[in-house]
Short mmCIF file of C-alpha atoms in Angstrom, two decimals:
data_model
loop_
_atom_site.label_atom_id
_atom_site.label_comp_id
_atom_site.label_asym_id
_atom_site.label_seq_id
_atom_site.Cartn_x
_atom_site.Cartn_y
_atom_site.Cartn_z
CA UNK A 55 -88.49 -43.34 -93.18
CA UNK A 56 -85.60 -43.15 -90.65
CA UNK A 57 -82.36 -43.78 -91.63
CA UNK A 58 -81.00 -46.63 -89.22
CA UNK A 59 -77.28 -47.86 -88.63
CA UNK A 60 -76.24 -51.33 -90.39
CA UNK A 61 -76.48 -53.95 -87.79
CA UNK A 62 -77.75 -52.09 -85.26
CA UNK A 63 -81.02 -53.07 -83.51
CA UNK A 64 -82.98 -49.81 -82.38
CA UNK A 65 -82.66 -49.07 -78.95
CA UNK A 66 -85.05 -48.43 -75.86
CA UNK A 67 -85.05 -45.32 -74.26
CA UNK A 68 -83.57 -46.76 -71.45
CA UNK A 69 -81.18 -48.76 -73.41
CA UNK A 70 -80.38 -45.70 -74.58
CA UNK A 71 -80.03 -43.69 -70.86
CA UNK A 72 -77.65 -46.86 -70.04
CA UNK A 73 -75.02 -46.05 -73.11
CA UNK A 74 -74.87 -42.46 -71.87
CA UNK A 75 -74.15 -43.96 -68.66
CA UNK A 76 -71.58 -45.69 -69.97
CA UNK A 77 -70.04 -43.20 -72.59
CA UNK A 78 -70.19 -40.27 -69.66
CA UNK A 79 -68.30 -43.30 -66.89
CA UNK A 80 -65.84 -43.85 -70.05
CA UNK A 81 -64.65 -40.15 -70.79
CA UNK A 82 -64.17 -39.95 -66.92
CA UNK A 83 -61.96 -42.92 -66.85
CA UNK A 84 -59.39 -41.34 -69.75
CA UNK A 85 -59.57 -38.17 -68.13
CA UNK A 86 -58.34 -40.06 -65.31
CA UNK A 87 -55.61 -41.46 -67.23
CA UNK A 88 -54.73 -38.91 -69.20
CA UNK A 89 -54.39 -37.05 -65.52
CA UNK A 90 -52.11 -40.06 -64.40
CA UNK A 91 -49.63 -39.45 -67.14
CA UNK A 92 -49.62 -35.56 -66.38
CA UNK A 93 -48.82 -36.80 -63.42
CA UNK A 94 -46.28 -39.98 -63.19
CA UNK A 95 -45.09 -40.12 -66.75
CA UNK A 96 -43.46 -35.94 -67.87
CA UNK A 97 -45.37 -33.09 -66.23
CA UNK A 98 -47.75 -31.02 -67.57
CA UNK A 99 -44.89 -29.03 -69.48
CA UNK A 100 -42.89 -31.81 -71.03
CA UNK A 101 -46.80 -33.24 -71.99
CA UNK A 102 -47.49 -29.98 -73.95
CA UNK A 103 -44.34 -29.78 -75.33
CA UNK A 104 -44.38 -33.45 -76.84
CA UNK A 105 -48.30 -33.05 -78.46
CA UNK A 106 -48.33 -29.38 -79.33
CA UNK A 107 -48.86 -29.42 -83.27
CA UNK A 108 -46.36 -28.22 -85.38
CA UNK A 109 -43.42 -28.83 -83.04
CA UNK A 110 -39.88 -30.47 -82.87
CA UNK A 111 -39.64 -31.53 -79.31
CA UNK A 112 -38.36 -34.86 -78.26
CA UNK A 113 -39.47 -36.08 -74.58
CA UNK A 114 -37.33 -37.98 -72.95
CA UNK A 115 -38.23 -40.63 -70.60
CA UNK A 116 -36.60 -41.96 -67.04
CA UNK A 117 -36.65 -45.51 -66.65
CA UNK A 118 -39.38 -44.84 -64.07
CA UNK A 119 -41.37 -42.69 -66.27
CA UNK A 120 -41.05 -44.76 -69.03
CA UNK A 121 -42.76 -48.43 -67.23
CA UNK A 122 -45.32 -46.17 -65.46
CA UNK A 123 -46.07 -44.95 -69.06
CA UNK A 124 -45.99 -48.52 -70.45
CA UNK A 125 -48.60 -49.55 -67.53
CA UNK A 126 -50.83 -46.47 -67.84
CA UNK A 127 -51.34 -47.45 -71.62
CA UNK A 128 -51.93 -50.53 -70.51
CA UNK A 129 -54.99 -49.66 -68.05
CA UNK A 130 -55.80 -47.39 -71.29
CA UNK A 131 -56.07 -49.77 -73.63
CA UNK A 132 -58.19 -52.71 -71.12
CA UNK A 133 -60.35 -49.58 -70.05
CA UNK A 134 -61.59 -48.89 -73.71
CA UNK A 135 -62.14 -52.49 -74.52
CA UNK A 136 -64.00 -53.03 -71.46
CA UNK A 137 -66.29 -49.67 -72.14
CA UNK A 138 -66.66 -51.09 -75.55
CA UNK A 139 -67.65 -54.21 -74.03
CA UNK A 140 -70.00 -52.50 -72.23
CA UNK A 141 -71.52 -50.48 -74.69
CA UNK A 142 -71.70 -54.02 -77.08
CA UNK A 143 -73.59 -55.32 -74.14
CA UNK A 144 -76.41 -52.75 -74.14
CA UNK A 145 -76.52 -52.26 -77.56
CA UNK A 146 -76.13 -56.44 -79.10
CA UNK A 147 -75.30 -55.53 -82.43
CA UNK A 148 -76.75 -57.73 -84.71
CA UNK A 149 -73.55 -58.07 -87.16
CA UNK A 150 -70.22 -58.97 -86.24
#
């Protein structure tokens, strides 16, 4: 017997080409974004500093920085749902 997801309807192998389509479209779009905010929002420096794990570094932003920032997560956030949208789309879950 195969074990099968809660709610979700088995998909067609085409169905399933079309998800990869739109997971592979999706991790293109954030690497976009992510290279936006390398780009308009700290430098690649100030980025590594801020994530790397462990450390105490506090990154300061300009005025400029900080509303291209604050549009960039923006787009970030609309681009997910809208991938997720997509990916709902192919897949119709049968729950909520």
């Amino acid at each position: 017997m195969s074990e099968q997801i809660i709610g979700h309807r088995p998909l067609t192998a085409r169905e399933i080409e079309l998800m990869n389509r739109v997971k592979e479209a999706s991790a293109h779009a954030g690497e976009l974004i992510a290279e936006l905010q390398r780009e308009l929002v700290a430098g690649e420096e100030r980025v590594k500093c801020a994530v790397a794990a462990g450390s105490l570094c506090s990154l300061v932003l300009s005025a400029d920085e900080y509303e291209a920032n604050r549009w960039l997560e923006i787009a970030k956030d609309h681009l997910q749902m809208g991938w997720m949208a997509a990916g709902r789309a192919i897949s119709r879950q049968l729950t909520f």
